[in-house]
Amino acid sequence: MKILMINVVCGIRSTGRICTDLATALEAQGHEVKIAYGREKVPEQFKKYAVKIGSDWDVKVHGVKARLLDGAGFGSKKATKQFVKWMKEYDPDVIHLHNLHGYYINIEVLFDYLKCSGKKVIWTLHDCWAFTGHSAYCDAVKCERWSKGCYKCPQIKEYPKSFIDRSKQNWKKKKTIFSGVSDMTIITPSHWLAGLTRKSFLSEYPVEVIHNGIDTSQFMPLENDFREFYHLEDKFVVLGVATAWSDLKGYSDFLKLAEMLDDKFKIVMVGLTEKQLKELPPKIIGIKRTASVKELTYIYSAVDVFVNLTYCDSYGLVNVESILCGTPVISYDTGGCAESVGLCGYVVPQGDIKTIYDMIKKIKTKPLDLKVDRLACDNKRTIKEYLGKYRGTGNKRLIYPIK
């Protein structure tokens, strides 16, 4: 089977790693896989899958259109036409869409092709952008205007930032563009996001849940000298990890938490920019973004608790990564995060720093006995469920028994 995935990045960040995890496992089963992507560098080991859509210049021009005209998803027309030409020649059996935002592909050109291609289409939604007029993270402000038609977007200054608000027009255009694909199934990584999708104009399609999986052979408790290197031997260490830190990911809340914790505690934040590193208070140890899974695994394994203060997340894969490394999680009840925490931590209402503080002290006093279902977290299960979708067999797991 020939499978083509389309995503903004390949082999990096959460969605890019999900794509390459799928590709590696599918290739091992004898399938041919390509990942069409739009931006940033591809790690060397994944270049065999990678197909670049357009150029870096195309991305910049598209980004300008998004900023000036609220046109995210409506640039890159020439680049997308060239990519469609390549798709026709490659002739995949399945086209698996992931994140289409990110200033690299024109959704109108793409869906004009998908509607007449006769291909099986799977679309994994990693956020809310597909059914809103602007925002990828409408849940951060509890906005549900998208259910009937967007207008006056409260997140127009958030990604994808714009100087003007065309959310009303964009919502109508997306509804037309995304409707009418003859054989498309929508997958979400959480029941929470599935619920939103079924309330949107995408409800004409089957909407099903496949939790994101992880390569459990990479994420596991590993002994290392992280604590010794940072002189944390006598500290209770609280960890936060993000691809890019912002207030939506809990940056300001971590600064507040640092003020509440005494000298027996230390916060470590991974994924910071150079500017953020310079601004951090002494109570926080800052580490730049890392693309090394092993380095992340060492850090997860060395700390005492992982704290996820995000205001926007469809599932919370970082929660799963921490749990697989033997570290309990305290997470805001954001999006699908409660589903990823499971029995391995605590879920706290968004913004309730006081309860976060109390839960940290509770775990310090009485460590959790983690009940980790590694099989449920393994991407092998995810692969088998996606194979069922590719082959049109749904969730009939008896055809692909878990071994």
Coordinates of C-alpha atoms in Angstrom, one line a residue, residues 190 192 313-316 319 331-344 346-348:
S190 CA -9.1 12.5 22.0
W192 CA -12.8 15.8 23.7
D313 CA -3.9 20.8 23.8
S314 CA -5.9 18.2 22.0
Y315 CA -4.5 15.2 24.0
G316 CA -1.3 16.0 25.9
N319 CA 1.8 13.7 29.7
S331 CA -2.1 18.7 34.4
Y332 CA -4.7 21.4 33.8
D333 CA -8.0 20.0 32.6
T334 CA -7.4 21.3 29.1
G335 CA -8.8 19.7 25.9
G336 CA -8.0 15.9 26.0
C337 CA -5.4 16.1 28.8
A338 CA -7.5 14.3 31.3
E339 CA -7.5 11.3 28.8
S340 CA -3.7 11.2 28.7
V341 CA -3.2 11.5 32.4
G342 CA -5.4 8.5 33.3
L343 CA -4.5 6.9 36.6
C344 CA -1.0 8.4 36.6
Y346 CA -4.0 14.6 38.9
V347 CA -6.1 16.9 36.7
V348 CA -6.7 20.5 37.9

